[in-house]
Each structure stands twice: as C-alpha cells, then as structure tokens.
mmCIF file of N, CA and C in Angstrom:
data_model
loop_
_atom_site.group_PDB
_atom_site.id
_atom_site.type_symbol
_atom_site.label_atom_id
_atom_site.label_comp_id
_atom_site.label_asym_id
_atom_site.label_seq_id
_atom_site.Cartn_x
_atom_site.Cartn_y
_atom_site.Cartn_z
ATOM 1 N N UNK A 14 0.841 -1.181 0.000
ATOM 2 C CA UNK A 14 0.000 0.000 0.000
ATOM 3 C C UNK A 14 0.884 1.241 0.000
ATOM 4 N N UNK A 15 0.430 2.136 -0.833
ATOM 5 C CA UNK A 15 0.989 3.596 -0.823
ATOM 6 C C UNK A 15 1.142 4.534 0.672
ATOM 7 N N UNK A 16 2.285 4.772 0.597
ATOM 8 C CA UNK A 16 2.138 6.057 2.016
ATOM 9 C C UNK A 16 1.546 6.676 1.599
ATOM 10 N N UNK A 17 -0.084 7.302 2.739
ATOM 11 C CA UNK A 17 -0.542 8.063 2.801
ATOM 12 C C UNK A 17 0.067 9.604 3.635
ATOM 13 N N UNK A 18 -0.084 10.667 2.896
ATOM 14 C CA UNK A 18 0.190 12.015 3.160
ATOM 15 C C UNK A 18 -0.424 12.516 4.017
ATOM 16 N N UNK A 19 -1.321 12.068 4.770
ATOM 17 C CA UNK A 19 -3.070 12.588 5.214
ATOM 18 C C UNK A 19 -2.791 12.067 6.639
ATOM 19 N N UNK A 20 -3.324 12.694 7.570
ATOM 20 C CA UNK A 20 -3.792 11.868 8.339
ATOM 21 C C UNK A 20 -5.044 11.366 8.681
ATOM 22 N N UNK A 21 -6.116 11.654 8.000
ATOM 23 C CA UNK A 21 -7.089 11.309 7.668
ATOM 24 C C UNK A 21 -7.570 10.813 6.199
ATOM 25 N N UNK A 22 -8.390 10.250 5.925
ATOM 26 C CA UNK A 22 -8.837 9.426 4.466
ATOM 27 C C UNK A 22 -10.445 9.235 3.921
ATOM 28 N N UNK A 23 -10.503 9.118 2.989
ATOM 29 C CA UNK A 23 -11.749 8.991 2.763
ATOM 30 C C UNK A 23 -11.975 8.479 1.303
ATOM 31 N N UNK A 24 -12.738 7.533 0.867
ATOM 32 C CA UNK A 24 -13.104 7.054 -0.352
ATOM 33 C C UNK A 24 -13.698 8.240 -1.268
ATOM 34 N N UNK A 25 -13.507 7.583 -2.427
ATOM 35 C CA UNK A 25 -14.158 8.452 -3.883
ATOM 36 C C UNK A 25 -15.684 8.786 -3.095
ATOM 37 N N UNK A 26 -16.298 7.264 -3.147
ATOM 38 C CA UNK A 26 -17.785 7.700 -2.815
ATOM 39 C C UNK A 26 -18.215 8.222 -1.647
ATOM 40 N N UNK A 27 -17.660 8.374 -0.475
ATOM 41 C CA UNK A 27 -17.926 9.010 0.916
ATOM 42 C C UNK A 27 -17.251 10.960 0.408
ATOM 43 N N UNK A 28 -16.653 11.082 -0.804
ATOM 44 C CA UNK A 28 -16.639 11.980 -0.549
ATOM 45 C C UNK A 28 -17.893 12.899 -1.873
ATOM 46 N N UNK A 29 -18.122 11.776 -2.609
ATOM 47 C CA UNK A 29 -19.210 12.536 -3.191
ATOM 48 C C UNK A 29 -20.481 12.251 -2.637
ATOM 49 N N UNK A 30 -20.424 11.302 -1.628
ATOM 50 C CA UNK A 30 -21.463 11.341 -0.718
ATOM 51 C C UNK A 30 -22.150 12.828 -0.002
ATOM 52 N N UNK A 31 -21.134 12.698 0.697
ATOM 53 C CA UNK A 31 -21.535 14.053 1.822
ATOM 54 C C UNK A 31 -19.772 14.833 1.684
ATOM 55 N N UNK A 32 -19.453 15.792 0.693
ATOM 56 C CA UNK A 32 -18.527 16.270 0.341
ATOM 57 C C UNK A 32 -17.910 17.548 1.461
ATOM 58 N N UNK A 33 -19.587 18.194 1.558
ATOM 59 C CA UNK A 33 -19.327 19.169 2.616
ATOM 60 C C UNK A 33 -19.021 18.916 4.210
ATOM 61 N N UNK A 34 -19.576 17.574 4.846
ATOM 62 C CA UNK A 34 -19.352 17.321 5.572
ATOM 63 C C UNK A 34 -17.980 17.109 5.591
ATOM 64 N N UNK A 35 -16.997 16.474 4.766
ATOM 65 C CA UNK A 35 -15.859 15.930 5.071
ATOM 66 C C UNK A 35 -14.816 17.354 5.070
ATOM 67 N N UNK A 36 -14.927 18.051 4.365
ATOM 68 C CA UNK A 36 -14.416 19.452 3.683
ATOM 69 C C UNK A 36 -14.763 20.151 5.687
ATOM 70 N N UNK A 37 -15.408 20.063 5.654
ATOM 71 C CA UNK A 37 -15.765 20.799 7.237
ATOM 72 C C UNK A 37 -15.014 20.223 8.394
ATOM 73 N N UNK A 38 -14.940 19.235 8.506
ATOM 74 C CA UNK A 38 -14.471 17.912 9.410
ATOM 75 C C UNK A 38 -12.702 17.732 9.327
ATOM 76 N N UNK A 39 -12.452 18.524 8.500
ATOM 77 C CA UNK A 39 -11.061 17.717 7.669
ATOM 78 C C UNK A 39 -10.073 19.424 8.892
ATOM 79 N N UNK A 40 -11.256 20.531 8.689
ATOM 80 C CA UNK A 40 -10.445 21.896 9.316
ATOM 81 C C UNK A 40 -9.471 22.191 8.565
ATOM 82 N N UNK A 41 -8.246 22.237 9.053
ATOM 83 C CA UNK A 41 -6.963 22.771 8.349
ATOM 84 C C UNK A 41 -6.174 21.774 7.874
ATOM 85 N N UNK A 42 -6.616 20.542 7.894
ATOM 86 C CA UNK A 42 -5.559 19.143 7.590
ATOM 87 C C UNK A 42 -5.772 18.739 5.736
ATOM 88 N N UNK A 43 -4.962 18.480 5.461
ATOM 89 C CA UNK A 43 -5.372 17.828 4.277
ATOM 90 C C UNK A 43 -5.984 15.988 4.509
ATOM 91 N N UNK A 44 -6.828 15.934 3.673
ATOM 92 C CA UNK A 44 -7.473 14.275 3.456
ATOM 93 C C UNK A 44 -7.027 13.516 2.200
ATOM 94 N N UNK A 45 -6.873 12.237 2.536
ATOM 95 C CA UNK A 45 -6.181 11.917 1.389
ATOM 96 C C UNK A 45 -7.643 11.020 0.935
ATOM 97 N N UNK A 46 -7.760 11.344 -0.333
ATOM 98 C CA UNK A 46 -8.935 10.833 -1.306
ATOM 99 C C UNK A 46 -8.646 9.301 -1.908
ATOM 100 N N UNK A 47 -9.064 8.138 -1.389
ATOM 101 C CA UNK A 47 -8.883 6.904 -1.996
ATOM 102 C C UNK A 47 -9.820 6.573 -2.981
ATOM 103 N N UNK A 48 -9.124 5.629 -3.907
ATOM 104 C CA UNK A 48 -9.608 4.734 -4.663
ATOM 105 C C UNK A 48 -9.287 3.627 -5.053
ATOM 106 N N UNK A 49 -9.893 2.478 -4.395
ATOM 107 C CA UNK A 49 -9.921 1.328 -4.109
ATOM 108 C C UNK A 49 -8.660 1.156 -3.337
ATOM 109 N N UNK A 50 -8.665 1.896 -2.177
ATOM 110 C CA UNK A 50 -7.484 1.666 -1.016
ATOM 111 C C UNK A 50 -6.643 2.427 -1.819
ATOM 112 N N UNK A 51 -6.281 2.935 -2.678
ATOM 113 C CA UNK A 51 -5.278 3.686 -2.938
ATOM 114 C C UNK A 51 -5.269 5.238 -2.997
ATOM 115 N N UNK A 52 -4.356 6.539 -2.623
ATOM 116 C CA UNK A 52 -4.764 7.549 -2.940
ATOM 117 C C UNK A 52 -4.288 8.225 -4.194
ATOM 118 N N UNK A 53 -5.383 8.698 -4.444
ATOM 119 C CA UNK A 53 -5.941 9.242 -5.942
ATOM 120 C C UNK A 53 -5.791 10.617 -6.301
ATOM 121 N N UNK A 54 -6.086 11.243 -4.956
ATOM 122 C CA UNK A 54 -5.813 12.633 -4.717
ATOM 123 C C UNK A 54 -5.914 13.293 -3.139
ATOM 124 N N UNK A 55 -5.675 14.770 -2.605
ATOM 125 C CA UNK A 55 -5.337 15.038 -1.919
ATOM 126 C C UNK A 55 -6.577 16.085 -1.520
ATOM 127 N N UNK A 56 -7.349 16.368 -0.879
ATOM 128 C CA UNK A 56 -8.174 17.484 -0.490
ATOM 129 C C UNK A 56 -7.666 18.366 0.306
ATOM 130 N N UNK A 57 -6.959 19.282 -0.064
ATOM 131 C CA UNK A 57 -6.439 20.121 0.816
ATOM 132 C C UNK A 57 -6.744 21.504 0.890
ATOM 133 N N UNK A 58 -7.256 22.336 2.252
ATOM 134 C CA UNK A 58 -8.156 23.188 2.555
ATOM 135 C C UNK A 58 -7.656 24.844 1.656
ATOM 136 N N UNK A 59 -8.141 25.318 1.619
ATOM 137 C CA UNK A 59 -7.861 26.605 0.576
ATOM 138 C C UNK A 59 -6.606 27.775 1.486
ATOM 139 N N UNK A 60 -6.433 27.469 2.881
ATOM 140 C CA UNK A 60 -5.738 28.271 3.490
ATOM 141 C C UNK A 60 -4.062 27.631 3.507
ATOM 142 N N UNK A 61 -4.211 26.443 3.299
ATOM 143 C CA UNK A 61 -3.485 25.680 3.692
ATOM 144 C C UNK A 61 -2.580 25.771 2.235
ATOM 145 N N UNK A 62 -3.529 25.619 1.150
ATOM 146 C CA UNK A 62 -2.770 25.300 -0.679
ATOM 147 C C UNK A 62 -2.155 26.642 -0.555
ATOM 148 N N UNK A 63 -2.970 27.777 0.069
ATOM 149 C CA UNK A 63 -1.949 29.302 -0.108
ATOM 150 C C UNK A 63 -0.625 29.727 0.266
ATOM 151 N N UNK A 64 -1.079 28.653 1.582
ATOM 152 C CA UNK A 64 0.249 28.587 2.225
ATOM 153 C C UNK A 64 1.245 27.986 1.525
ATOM 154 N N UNK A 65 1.145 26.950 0.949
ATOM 155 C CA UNK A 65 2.114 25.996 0.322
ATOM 156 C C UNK A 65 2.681 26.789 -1.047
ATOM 157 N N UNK A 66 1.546 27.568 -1.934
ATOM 158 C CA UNK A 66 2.030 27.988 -2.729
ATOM 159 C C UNK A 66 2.724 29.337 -2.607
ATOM 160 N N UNK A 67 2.711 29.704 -1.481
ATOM 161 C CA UNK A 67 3.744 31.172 -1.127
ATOM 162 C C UNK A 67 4.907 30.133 -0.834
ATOM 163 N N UNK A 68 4.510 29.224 0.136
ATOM 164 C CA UNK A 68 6.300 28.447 0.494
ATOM 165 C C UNK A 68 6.955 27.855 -0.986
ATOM 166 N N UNK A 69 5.874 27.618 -1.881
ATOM 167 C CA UNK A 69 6.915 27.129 -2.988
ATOM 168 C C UNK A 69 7.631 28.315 -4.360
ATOM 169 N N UNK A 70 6.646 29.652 -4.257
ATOM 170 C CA UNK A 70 7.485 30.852 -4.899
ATOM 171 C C UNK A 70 8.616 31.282 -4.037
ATOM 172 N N UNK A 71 8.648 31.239 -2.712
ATOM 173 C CA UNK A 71 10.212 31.394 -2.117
ATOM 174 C C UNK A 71 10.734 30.911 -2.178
ATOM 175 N N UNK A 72 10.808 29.850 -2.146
ATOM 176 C CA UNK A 72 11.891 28.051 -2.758
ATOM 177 C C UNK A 72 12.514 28.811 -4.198
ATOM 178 N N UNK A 73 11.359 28.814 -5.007
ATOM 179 C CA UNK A 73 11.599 29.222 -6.377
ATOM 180 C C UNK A 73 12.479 30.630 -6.261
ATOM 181 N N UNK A 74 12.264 31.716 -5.675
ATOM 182 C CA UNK A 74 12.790 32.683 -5.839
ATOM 183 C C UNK A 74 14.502 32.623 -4.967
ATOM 184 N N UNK A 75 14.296 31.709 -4.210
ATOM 185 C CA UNK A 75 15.646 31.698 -2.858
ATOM 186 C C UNK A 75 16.348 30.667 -4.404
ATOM 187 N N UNK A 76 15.581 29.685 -5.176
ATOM 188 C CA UNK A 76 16.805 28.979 -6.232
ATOM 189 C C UNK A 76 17.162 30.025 -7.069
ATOM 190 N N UNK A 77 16.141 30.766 -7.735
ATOM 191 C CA UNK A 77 17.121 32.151 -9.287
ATOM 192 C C UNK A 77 17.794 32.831 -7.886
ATOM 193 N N UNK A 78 17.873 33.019 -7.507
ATOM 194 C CA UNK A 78 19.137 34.044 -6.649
ATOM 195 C C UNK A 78 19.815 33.415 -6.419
ATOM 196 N N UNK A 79 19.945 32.214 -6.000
ATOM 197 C CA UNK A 79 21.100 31.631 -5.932
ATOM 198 C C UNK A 79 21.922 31.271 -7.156
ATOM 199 N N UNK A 80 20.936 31.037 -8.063
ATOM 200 C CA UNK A 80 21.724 30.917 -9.547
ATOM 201 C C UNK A 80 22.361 31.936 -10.376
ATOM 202 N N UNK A 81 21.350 32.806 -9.819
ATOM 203 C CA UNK A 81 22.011 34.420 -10.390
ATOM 204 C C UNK A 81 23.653 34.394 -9.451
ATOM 205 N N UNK A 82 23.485 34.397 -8.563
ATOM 206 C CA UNK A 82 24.710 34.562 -7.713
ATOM 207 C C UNK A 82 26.074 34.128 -8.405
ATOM 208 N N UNK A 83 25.929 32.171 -8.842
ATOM 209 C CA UNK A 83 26.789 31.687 -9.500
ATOM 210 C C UNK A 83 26.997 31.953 -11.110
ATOM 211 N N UNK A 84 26.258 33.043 -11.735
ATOM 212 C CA UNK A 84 26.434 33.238 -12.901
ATOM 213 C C UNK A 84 27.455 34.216 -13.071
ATOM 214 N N UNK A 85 28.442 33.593 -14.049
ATOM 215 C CA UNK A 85 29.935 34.393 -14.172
ATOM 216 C C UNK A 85 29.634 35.268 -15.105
ATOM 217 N N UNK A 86 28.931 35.961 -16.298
ATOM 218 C CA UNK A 86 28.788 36.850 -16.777
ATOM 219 C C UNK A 86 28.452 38.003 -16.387
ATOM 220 N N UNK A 87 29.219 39.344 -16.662
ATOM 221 C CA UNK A 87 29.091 40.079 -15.614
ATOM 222 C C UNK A 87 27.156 40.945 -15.758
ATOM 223 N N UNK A 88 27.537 41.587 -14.890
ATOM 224 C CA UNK A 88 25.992 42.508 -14.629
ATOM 225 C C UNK A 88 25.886 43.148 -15.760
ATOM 226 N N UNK A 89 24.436 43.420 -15.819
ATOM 227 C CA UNK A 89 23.999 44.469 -17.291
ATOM 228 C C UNK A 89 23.693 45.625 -15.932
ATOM 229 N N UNK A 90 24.011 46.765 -16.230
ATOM 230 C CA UNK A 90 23.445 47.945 -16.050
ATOM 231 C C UNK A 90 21.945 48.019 -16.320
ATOM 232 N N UNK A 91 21.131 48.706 -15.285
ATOM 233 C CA UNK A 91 19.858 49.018 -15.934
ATOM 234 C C UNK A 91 19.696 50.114 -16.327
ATOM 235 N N UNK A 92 19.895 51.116 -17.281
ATOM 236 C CA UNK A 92 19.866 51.555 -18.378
ATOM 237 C C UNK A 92 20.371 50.852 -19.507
ATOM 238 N N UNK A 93 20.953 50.168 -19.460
ATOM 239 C CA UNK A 93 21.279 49.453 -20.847
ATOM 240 C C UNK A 93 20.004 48.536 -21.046
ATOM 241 N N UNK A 94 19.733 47.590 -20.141
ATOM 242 C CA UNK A 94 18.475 46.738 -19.884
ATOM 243 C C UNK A 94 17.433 47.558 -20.903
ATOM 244 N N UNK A 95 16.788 48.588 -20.180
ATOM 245 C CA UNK A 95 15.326 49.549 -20.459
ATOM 246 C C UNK A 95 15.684 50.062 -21.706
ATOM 247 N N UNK A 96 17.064 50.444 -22.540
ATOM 248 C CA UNK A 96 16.870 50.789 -23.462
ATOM 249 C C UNK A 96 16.945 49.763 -24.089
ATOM 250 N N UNK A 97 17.527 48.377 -23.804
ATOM 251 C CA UNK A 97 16.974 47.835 -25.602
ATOM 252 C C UNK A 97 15.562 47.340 -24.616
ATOM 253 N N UNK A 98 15.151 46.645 -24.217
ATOM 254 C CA UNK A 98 13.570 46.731 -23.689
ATOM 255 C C UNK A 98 12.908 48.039 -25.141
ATOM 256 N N UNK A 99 13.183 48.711 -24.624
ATOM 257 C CA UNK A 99 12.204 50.399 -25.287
ATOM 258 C C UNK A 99 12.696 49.731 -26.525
ATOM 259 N N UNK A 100 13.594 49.766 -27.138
ATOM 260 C CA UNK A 100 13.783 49.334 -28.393
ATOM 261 C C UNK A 100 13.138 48.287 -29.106
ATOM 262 N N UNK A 101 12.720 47.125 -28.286
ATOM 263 C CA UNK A 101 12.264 45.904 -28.766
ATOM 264 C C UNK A 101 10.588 46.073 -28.709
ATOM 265 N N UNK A 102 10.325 47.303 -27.839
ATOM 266 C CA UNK A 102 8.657 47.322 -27.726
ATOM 267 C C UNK A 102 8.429 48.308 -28.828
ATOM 268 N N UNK A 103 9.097 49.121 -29.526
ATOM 269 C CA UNK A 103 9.620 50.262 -30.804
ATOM 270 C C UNK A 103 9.213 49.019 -31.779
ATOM 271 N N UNK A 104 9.989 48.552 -32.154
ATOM 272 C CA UNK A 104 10.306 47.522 -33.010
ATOM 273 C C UNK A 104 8.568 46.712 -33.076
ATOM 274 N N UNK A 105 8.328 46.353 -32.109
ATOM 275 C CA UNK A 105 7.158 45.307 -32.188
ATOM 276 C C UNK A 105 5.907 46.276 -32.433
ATOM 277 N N UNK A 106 5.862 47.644 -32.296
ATOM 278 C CA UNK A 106 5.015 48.689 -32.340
ATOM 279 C C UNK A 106 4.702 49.042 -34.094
ATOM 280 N N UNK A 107 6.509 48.914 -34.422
ATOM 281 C CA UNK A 107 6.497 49.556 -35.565
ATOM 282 C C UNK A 107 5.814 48.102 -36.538
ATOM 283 N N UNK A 108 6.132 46.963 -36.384
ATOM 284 C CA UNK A 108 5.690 45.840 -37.070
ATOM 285 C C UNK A 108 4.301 45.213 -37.007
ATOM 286 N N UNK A 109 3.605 45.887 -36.042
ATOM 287 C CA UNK A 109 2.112 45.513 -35.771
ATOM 288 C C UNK A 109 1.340 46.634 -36.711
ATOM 289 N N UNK A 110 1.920 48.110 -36.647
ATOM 290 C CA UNK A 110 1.526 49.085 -37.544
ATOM 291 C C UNK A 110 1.564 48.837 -38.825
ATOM 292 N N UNK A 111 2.718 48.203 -39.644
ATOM 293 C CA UNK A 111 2.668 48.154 -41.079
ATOM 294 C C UNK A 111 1.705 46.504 -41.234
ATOM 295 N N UNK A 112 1.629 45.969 -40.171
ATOM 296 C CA UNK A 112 0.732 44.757 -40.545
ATOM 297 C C UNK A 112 -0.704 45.073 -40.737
#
C-alpha cells in the first residue's frame, strides 16, 4: 500500500457522498482521497494550498538568486536593460503598424 500524506482518508464515494461534511471535518488538515485503497488525490483546505504555494514561490525565488549569484557573466546595467527593452517594444510597435 501507498504512504498516505493525510492523516485522515476517505473514499471516492464518501466523498461525493456528503462532500461538505468531510471538507468541514477535515479543518486545516489535508485528506487523502482513496480509490480502491489507494490515494488518488489530496483534499487540501484553501488556506493551507496558499500557504504551500507562497512556500513554494520562495523556494523558487531563494533557487534564481542563488543561480544568479553563480552566474559568471558580468551585470547588465539598468539603463542598458530599459533601453533595448524600449527598443524591442519600438520595433514590435512599428511591425504591428505596417501589418
């Protein structure tokens, strides 16, 4: 049998049974959703996925800084940046016009 993530569980049909009940019951925990003893998916409460998905854009943002860090090419200036930027939105301005 699969490790369950959950500390609580519940079948396909108990949860299209009475969905709200379990969703209420479950509070701040995630439930792990079986099918046929196995889990299928994860019900996890809307405060809780926010949380996870702020902890996983800092993961994400703490890895490009760290990668930026180890990148040996040196720095662009930002004025050099914004002007070709301005240049490339020029360019895409001027090519949408003659289209």
């Amino acid at each position: 049998m699969e490790k369950l993530l959950a500390n609580r569980s519940v079948s396909i049909t108990e949860l299209k049974r009475s969905s709200s009940t379990i969703i209420e019951q479950a509070g701040d925990e995630a439930v792990a959703v079986l099918n046929h003893n196995r889990p299928a998916a994860y019900l996890v409460p809307a405060a809780l996925y926010m949380r996870q998905m702020a902890a996983l854009d800092a993961a994400t943002l703490r890895e490009a800084i760290a990668i930026s860090r180890r990148d040996q090419h040196p720095p662009i200036p930002a004025e050099q940046m914004f002007a070709e930027m301005h240049a490339a939105i020029n360019q895409v301005a001027i090519e949408q016009a003659s289209a």
